[in-house]
CSV table of C-alpha atoms and ligand atoms in Angstrom, one decimal:
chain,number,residue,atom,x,y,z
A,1,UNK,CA,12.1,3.5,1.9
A,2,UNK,CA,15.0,0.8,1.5
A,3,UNK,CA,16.1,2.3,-1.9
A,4,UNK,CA,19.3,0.1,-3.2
A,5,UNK,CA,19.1,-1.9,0.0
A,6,UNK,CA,19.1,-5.8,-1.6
A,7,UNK,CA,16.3,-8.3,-0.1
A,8,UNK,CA,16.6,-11.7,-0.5
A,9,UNK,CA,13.2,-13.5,-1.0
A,10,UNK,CA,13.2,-16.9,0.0
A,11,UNK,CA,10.1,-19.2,-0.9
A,12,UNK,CA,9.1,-22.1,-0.1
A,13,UNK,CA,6.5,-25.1,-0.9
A,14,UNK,CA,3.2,-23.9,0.8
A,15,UNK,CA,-0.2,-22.4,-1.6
A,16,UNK,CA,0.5,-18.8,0.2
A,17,UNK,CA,3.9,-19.1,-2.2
A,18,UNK,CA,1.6,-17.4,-4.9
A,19,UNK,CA,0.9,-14.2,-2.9
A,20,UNK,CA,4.8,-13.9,-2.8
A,21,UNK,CA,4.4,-12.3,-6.5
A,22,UNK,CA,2.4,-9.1,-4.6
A,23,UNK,CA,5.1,-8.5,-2.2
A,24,UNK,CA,8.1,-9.2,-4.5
A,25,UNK,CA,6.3,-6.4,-6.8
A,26,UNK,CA,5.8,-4.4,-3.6
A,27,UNK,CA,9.6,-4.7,-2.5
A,28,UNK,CA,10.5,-3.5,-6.5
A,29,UNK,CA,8.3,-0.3,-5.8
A,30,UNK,CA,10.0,0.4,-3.2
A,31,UNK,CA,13.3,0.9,-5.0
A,32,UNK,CA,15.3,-2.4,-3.7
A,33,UNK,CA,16.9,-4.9,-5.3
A,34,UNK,CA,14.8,-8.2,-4.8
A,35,UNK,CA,16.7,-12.0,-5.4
A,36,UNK,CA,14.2,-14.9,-5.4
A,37,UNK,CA,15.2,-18.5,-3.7
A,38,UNK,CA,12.7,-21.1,-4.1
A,39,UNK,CA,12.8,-24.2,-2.2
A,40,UNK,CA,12.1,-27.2,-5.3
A,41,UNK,CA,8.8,-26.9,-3.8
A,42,UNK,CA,8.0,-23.9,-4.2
A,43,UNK,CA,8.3,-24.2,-8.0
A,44,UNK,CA,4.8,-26.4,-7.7
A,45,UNK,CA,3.2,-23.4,-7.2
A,46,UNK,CA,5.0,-20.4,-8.9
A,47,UNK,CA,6.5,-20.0,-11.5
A,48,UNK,CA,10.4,-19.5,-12.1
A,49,UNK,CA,9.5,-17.1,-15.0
A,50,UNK,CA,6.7,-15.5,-13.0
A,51,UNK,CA,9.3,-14.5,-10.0
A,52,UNK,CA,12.3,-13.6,-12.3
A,53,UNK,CA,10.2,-10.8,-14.3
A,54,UNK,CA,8.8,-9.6,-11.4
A,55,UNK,CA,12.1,-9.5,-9.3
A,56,UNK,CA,14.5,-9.0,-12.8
A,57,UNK,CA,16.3,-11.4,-11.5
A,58,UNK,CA,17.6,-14.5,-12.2
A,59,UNK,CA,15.9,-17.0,-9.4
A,60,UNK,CA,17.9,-19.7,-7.7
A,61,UNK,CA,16.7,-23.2,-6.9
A,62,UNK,CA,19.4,-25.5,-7.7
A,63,UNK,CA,22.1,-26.1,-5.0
A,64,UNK,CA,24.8,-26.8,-7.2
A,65,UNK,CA,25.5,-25.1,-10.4
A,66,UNK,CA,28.8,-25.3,-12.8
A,67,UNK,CA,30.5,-22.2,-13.8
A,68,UNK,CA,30.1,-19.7,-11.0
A,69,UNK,CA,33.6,-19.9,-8.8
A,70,UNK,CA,31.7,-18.8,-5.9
A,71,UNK,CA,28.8,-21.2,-4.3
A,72,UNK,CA,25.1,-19.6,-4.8
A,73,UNK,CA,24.4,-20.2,-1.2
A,74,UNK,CA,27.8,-17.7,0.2
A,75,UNK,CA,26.9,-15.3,-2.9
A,76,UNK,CA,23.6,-15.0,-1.9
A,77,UNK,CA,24.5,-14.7,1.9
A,78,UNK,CA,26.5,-11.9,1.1
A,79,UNK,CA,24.4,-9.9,-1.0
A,80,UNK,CA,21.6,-9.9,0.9
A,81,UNK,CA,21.0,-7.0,3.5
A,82,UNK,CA,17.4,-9.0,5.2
A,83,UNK,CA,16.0,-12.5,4.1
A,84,UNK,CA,12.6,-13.0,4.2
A,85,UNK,CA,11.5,-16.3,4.3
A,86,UNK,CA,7.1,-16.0,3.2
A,87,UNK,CA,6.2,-18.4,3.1
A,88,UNK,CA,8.4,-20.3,5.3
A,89,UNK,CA,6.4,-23.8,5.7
A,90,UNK,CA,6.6,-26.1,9.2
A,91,UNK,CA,9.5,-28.3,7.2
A,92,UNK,CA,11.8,-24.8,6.4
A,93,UNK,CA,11.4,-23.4,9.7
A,94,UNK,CA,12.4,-27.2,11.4
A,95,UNK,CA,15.3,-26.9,9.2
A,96,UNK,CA,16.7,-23.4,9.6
A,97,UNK,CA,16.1,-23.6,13.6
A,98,UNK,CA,17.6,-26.7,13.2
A,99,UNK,CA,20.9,-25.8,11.1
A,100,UNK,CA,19.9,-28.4,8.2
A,101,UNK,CA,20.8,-27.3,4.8
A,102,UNK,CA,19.3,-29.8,2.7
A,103,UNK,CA,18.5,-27.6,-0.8
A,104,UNK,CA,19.5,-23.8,-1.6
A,105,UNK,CA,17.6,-21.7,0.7
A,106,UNK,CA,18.1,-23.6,3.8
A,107,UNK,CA,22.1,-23.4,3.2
A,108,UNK,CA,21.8,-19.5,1.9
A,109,UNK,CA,19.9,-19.4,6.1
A,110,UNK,CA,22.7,-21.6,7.7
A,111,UNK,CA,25.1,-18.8,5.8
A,112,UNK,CA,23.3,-15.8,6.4
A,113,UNK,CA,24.3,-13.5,9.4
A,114,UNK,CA,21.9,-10.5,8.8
A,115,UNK,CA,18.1,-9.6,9.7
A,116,UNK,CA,15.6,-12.8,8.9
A,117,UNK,CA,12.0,-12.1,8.5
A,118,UNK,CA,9.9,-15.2,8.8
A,119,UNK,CA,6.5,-15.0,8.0
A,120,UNK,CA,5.4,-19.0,8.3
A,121,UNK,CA,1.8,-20.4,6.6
A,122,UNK,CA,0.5,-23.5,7.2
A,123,UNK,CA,-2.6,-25.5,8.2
A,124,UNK,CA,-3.5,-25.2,11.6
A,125,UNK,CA,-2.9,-28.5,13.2
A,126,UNK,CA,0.8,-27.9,11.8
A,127,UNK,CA,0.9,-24.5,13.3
A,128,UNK,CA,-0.1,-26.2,16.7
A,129,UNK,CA,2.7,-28.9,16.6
A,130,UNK,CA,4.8,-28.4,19.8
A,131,UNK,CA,7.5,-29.4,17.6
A,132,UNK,CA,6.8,-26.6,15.1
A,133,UNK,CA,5.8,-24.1,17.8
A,134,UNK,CA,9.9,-25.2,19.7
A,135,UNK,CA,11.4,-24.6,16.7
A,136,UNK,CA,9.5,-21.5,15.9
A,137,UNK,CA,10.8,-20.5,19.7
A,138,UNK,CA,14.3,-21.3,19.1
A,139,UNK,CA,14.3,-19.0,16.1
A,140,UNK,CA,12.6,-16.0,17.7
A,141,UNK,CA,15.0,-16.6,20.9
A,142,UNK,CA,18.0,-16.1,18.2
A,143,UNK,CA,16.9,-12.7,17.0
A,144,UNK,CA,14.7,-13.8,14.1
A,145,UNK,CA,11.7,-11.2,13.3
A,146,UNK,CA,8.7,-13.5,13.0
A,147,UNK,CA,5.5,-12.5,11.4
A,148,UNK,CA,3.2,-14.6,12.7
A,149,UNK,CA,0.4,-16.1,10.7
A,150,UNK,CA,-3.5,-15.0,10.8
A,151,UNK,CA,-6.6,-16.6,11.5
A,152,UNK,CA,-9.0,-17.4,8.6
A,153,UNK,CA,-10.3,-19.5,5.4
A,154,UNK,CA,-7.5,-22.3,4.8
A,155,UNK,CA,-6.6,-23.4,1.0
A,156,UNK,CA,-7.3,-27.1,2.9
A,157,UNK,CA,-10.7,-25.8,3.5
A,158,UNK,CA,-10.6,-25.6,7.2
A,159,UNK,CA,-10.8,-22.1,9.0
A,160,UNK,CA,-7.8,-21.5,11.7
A,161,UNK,CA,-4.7,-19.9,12.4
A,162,UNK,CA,-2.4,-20.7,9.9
A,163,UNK,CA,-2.8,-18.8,6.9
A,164,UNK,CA,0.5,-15.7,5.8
A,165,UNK,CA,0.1,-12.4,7.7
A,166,UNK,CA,-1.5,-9.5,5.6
A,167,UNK,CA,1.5,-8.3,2.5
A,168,UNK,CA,1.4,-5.2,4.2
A,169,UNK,CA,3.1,-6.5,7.8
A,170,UNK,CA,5.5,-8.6,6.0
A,171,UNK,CA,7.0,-5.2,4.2
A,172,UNK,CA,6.3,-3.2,6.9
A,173,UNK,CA,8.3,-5.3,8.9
A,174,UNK,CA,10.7,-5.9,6.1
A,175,UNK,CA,11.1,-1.5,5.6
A,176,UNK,CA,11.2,-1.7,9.5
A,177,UNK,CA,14.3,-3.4,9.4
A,178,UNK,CA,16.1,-2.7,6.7
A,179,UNK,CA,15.1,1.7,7.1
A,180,UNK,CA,14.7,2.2,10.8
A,181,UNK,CA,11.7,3.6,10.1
A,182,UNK,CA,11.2,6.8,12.6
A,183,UNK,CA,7.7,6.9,13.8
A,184,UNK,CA,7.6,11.0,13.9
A,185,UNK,CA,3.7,10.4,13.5
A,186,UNK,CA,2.9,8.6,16.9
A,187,UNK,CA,0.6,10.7,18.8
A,188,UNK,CA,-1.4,12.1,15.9
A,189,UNK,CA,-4.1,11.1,14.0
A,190,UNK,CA,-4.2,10.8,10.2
A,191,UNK,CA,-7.6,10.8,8.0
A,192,UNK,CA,-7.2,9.7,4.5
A,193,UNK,CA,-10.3,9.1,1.6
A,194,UNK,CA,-9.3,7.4,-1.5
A,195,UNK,CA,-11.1,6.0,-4.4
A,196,UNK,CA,-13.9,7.5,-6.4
A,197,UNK,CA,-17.2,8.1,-5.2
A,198,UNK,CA,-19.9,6.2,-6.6
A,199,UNK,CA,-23.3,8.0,-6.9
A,200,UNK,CA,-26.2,5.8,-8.2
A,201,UNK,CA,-28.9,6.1,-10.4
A,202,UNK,CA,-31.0,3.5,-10.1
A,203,UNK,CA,-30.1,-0.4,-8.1
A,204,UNK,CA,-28.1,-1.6,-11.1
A,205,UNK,CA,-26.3,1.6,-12.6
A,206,UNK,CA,-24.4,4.6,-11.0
A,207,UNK,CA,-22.2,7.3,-11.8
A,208,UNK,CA,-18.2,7.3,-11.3
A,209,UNK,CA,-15.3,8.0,-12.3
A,210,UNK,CA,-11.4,5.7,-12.7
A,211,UNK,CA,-9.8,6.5,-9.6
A,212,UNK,CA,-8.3,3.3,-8.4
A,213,UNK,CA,-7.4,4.7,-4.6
A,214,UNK,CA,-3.6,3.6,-5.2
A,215,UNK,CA,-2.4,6.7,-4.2
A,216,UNK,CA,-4.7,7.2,-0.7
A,217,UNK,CA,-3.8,3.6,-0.1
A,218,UNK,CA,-0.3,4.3,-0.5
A,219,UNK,CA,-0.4,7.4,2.0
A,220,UNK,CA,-2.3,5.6,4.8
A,221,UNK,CA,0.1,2.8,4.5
A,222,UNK,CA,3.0,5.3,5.4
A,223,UNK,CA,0.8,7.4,7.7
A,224,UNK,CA,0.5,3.8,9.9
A,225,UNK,CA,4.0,2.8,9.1
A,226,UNK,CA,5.0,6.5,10.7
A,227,UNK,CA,3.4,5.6,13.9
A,228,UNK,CA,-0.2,7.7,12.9
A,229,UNK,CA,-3.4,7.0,14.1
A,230,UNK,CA,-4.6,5.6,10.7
A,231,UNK,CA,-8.3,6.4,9.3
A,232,UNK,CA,-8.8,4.8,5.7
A,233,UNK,CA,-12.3,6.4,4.3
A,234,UNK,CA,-12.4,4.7,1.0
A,235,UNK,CA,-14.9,3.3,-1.7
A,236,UNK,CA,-12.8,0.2,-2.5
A,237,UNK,CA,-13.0,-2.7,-1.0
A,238,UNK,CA,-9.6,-3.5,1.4
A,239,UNK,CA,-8.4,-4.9,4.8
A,240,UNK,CA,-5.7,-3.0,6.2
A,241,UNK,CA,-4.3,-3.3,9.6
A,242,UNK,CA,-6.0,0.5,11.0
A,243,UNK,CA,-9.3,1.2,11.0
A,244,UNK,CA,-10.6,1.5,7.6
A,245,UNK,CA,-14.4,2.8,6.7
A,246,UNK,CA,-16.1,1.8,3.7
A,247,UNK,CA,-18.2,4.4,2.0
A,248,UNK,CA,-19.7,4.8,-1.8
A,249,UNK,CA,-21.8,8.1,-2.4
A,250,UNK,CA,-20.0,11.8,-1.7
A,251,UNK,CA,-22.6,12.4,1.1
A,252,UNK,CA,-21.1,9.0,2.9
A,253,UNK,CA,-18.0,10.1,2.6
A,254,UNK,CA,-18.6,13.4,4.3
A,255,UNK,CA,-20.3,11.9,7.0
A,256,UNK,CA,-17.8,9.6,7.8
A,257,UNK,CA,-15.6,12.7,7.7
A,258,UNK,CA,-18.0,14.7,10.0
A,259,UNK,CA,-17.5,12.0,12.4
A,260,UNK,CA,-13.5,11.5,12.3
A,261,UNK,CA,-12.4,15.1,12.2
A,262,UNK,CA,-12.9,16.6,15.3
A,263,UNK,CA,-8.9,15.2,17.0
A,264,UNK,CA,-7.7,14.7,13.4
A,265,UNK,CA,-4.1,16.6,13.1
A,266,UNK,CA,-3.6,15.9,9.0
A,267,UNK,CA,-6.4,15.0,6.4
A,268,UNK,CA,-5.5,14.0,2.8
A,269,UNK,CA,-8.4,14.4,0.7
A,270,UNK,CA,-7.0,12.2,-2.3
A,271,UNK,CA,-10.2,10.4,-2.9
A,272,UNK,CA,-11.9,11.3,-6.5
A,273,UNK,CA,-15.4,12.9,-5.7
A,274,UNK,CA,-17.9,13.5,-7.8
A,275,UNK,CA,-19.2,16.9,-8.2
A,276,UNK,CA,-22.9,15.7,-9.1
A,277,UNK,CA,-25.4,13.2,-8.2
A,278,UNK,CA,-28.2,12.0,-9.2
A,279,UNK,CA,-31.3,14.3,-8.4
A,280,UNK,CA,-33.7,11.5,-8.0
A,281,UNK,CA,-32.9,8.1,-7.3
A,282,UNK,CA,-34.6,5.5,-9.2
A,283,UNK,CA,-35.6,2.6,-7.0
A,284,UNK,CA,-36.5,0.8,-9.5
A,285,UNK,CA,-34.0,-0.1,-12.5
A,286,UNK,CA,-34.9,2.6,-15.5
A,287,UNK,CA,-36.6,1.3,-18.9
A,288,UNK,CA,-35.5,1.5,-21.7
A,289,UNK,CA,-38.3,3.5,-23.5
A,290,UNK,CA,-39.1,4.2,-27.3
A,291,UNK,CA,-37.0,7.4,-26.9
A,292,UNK,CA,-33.6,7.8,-28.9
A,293,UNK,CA,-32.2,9.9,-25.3
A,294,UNK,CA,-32.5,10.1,-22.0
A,295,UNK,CA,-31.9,12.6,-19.1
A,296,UNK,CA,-30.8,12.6,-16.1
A,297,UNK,CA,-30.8,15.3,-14.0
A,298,UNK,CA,-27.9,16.0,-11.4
A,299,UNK,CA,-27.5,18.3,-8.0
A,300,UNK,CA,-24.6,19.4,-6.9
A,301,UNK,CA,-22.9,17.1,-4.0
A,302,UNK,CA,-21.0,19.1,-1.6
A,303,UNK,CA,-17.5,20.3,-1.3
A,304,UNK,CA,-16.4,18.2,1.5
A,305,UNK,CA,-13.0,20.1,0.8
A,306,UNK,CA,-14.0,23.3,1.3
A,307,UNK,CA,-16.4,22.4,4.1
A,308,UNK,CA,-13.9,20.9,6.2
A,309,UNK,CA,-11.6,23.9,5.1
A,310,UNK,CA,-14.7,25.9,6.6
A,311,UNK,CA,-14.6,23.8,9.9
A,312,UNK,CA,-11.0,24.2,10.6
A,313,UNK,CA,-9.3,26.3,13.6
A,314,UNK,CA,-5.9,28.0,12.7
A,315,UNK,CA,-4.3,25.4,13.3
A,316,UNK,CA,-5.7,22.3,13.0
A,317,UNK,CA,-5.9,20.0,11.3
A,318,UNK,CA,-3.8,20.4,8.5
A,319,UNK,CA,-5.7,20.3,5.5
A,320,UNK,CA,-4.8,19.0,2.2
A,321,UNK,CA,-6.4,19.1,-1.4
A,322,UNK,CA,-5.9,16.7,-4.3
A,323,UNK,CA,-5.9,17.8,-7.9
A,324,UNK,CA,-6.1,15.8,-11.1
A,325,UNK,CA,-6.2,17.9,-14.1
A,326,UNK,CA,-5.8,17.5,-17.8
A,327,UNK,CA,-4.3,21.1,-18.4
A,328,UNK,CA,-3.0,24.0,-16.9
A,329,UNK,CA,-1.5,22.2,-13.9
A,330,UNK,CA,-0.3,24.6,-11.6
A,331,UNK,CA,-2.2,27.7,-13.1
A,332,UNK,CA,-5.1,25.4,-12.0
A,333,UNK,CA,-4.1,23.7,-8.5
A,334,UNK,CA,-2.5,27.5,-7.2
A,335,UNK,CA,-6.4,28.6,-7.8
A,336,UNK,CA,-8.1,25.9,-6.2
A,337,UNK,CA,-5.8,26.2,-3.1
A,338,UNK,CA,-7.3,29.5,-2.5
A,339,UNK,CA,-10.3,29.0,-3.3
A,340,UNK,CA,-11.0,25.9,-1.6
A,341,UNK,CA,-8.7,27.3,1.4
A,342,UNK,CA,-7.0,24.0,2.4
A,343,UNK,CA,-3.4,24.1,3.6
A,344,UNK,CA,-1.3,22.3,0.5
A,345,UNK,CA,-2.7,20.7,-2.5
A,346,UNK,CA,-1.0,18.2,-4.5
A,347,UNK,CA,-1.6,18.3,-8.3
A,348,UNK,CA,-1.3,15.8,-10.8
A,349,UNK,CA,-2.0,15.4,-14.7
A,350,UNK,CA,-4.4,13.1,-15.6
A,351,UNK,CA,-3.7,13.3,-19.2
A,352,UNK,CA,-0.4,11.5,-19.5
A,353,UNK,CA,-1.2,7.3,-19.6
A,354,UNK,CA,1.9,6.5,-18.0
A,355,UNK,CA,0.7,8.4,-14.3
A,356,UNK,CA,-1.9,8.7,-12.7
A,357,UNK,CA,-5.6,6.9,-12.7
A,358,UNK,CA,-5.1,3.0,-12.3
A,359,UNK,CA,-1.3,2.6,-13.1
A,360,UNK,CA,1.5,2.3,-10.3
A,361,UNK,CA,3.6,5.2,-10.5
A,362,UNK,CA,2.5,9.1,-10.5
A,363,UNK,CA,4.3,12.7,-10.7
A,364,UNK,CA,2.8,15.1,-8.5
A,365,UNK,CA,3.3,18.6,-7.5
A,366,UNK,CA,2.7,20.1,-4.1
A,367,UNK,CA,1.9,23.4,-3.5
A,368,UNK,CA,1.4,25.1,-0.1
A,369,UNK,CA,-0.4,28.1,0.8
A,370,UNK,CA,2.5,30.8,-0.6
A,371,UNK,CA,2.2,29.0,-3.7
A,372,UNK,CA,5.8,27.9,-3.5
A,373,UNK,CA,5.7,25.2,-5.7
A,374,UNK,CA,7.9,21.4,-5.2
A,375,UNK,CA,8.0,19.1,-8.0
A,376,UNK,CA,8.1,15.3,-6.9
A,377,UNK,CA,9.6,13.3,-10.1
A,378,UNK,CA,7.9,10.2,-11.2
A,379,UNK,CA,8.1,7.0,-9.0
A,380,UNK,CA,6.2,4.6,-7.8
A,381,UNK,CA,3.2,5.6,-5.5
A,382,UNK,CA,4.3,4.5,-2.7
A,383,UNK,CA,7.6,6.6,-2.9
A,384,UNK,CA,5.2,9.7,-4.0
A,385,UNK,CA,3.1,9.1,-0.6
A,386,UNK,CA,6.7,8.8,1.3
A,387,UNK,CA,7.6,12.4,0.1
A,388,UNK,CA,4.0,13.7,0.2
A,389,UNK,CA,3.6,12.7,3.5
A,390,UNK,CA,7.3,13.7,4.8
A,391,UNK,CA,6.9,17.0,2.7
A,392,UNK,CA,3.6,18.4,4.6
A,393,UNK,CA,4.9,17.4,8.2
A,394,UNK,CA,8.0,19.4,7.4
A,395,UNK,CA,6.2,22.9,5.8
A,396,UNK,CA,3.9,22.4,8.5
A,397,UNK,CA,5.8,23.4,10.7
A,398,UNK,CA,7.8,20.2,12.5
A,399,UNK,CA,11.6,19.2,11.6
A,400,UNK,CA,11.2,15.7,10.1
A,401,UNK,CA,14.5,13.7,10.5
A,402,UNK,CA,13.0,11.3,8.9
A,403,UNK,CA,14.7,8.0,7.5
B,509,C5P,O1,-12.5,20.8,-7.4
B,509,C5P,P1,-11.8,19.5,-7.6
B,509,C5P,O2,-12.8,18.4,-7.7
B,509,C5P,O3,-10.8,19.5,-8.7
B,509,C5P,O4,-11.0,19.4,-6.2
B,509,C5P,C1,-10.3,18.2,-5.9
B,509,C5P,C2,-10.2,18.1,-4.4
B,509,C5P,O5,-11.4,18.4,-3.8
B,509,C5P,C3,-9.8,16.7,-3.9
B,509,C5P,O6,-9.0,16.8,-2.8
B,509,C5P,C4,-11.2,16.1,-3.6
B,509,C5P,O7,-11.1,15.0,-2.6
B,509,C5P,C5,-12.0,17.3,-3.1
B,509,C5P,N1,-13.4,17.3,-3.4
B,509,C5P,C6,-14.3,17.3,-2.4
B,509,C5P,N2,-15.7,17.3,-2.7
B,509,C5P,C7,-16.1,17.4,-3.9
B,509,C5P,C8,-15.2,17.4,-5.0
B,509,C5P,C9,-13.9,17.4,-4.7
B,509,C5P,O8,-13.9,17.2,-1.3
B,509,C5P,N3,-17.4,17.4,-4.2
């Protein structure tokens, strides 16, 4: 993770600008130091207050400003260790490749001497301009990473190539650069199941629970940014770029399991289960009747844990249990390791409002088969799936050099 490393954000006037807040957040989680540069167009669509609370930064936009004895554009320059340009429109890009500094950001490029990342967005006739596509060309030829755009629905209301690569392949490329990132996963095969189950009673209600699938998210992210074979089983909805399957009841999610885990190396069960479902389904919605209660009556779902635990050779895969409790901890996740029999569990307290269900950042605790016990401080979930991830590889039994 590019902790302290300093990425410049540079902006610029296209409709995409507004999904630059996600990935200035996502950059902030990481642990680096994000600056914003905004193009005056750019300001059209975000705003300056918007980018510097997300970033905590002042954001530049001005080319000239009095009082500082060093120019913005060499300061910047400097600073920066990438610049990402998302998203860079057909005019920035015929600029940069072009060595035209007409406003801030295209004299911080002219400057700058370090890593670009250039993720362009634009409608698709612009996209196909020869002119565009040269200049595009000349920038790649000169080292710069570009991020090319995907196809799909156009703010102009066309669909095409055209509109900003996924937030995910912009960082990815960004940690890529900045981290080295060692793929010591390529060659395996990573399940993960996130979010909570949903078990319903009838075709308008169901039972679930407020597991937001942050955290199984965050660990498939690094599993595929590690070089794994990535398997997503999750209730939410969400396009990542591995194969992701879409389940909602318990019983889904363990035969989509079932079906994945024969050449799986590592499974993280993170995903929120329920224990019960419904006994009877109700196909048709329930009535409210003349009665002050109602009852429902649940069945046990399976322990798809345990089961798989049950499936498993010595060996493989490696096996590992989520627990979120709201007391006795590790008294509580030492006993379900045994009983369940998986390999490691990782245990978090869902008591606390600032962790856990729904927000950002977590505190975990993983504990492996001897009960040794490792405490991973709070941090953002992304930095918890980092060490999660980089933590079982190691106990189980491979040196990780990992940066
Ligand atoms: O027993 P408990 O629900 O606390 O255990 C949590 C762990 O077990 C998680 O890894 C969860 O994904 C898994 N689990 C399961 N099947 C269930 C309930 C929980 O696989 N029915």
């Amino acid at each position: 993770m590019p902790d302290g490393k300093n990425i410049l954000v540079g902006i610029t006037g296209g409709i995409a600008a507004y999904k630059i807040c996600e990935l200035i957040r996502m950059y902030k989680s990481s642990g680096a130091n994000v600056k914003v540069v905004c193009t005056p167009n750019a300001l059209n669509f975000v705003s300056i207050l918007t980018l510097q609370t997300l970033s905590q930064n002042k954001v530049a936009f001005e080319q000239f400003e009095i009082g500082d004895f060093k120019p913005e554009h060499i300061s910047y320059a400097d600073e920066a260790d990438v610049f990402v340009i998302a998203p860079a429109t057909a005019s920035t890009i015929s600029k940069i490749a072009n060595g035209i500094a007409d406003n801030l950001l295209t004299s911080i490029a002219a400057a700058f001497n370090k890593p670009f990342v250039i993720a362009p967005a634009m409608n698709t006739n612009m996209w196909n301009n020869p002119f565009v596509q040269e200049n595009l060309q000349k920038l790649a030829a000169q080292g710069y990473t570009i991020v090319p755009p995907e196809s799909g629905f156009l703010a102009c209301g066309t669909t095409g190539e055209g509109r900003l690569a996924a937030l995910d392949k912009i960082f990815d490329t960004t940690v890529d650069i900045l981290c080295g990132t060692k793929k010591f996963l390529s060659g395996k095969k990573i399940i993960v199941t996130a979010g909570g189950t949903v078990e319903d009673i009838d075709p308008v209600r169901f039972i679930s629970n407020y597991s937001s699938g942050k955290t199984g998210c965050a660990l498939a992210d690094t599993a595929f940014r590690r070089g794994a074979e990535t398997v997503l089983i999750t209730t939410k909805n969400v396009q990542k770029p591995y194969k992701v399957v879409k389940v909602k009841s318990a019983l889904e999610m363990q035969t989509a399991l079932s079906e994945e885990f024969d050449d799986a190396d590592y499974i993280f069960m993170s995903a929120a289960v329920a224990d019960f479902r419904i006994k009877e389904f109700n196909p048709q919605k329930t009535k409210k009747t003349d009665s002050d209660t109602l009852t429902l009556e649940l069945v046990k779902n399976p322990d798809i844990l345990q089961y798989l635990c049950n499936k498993k050779t010595s060996s493989r895969p490696v096996i590992v249990g989520f627990c979120a409790e709201t007391e006795n901890l590790i008294e509580n996740a030492k006993n379900k390791i045994l009983k369940k029999g998986c390999d490691f569990i990782v245990a978090n307290d869902v008591s606390r409002k600032d962790i856990g269900f729904s927000t950002d950042e977590n505190e975990v605790y993983i504990i492996n088969r001897n009960l040794d016990v490792k405490k991973v401080e709070k941090q953002s979930k992304l930095k918890i799936a980092e060490e999660i991830i980089k933590e079982v590889y190691e106990k189980s039994g491979n040196l990780c050099t990992h940066k």
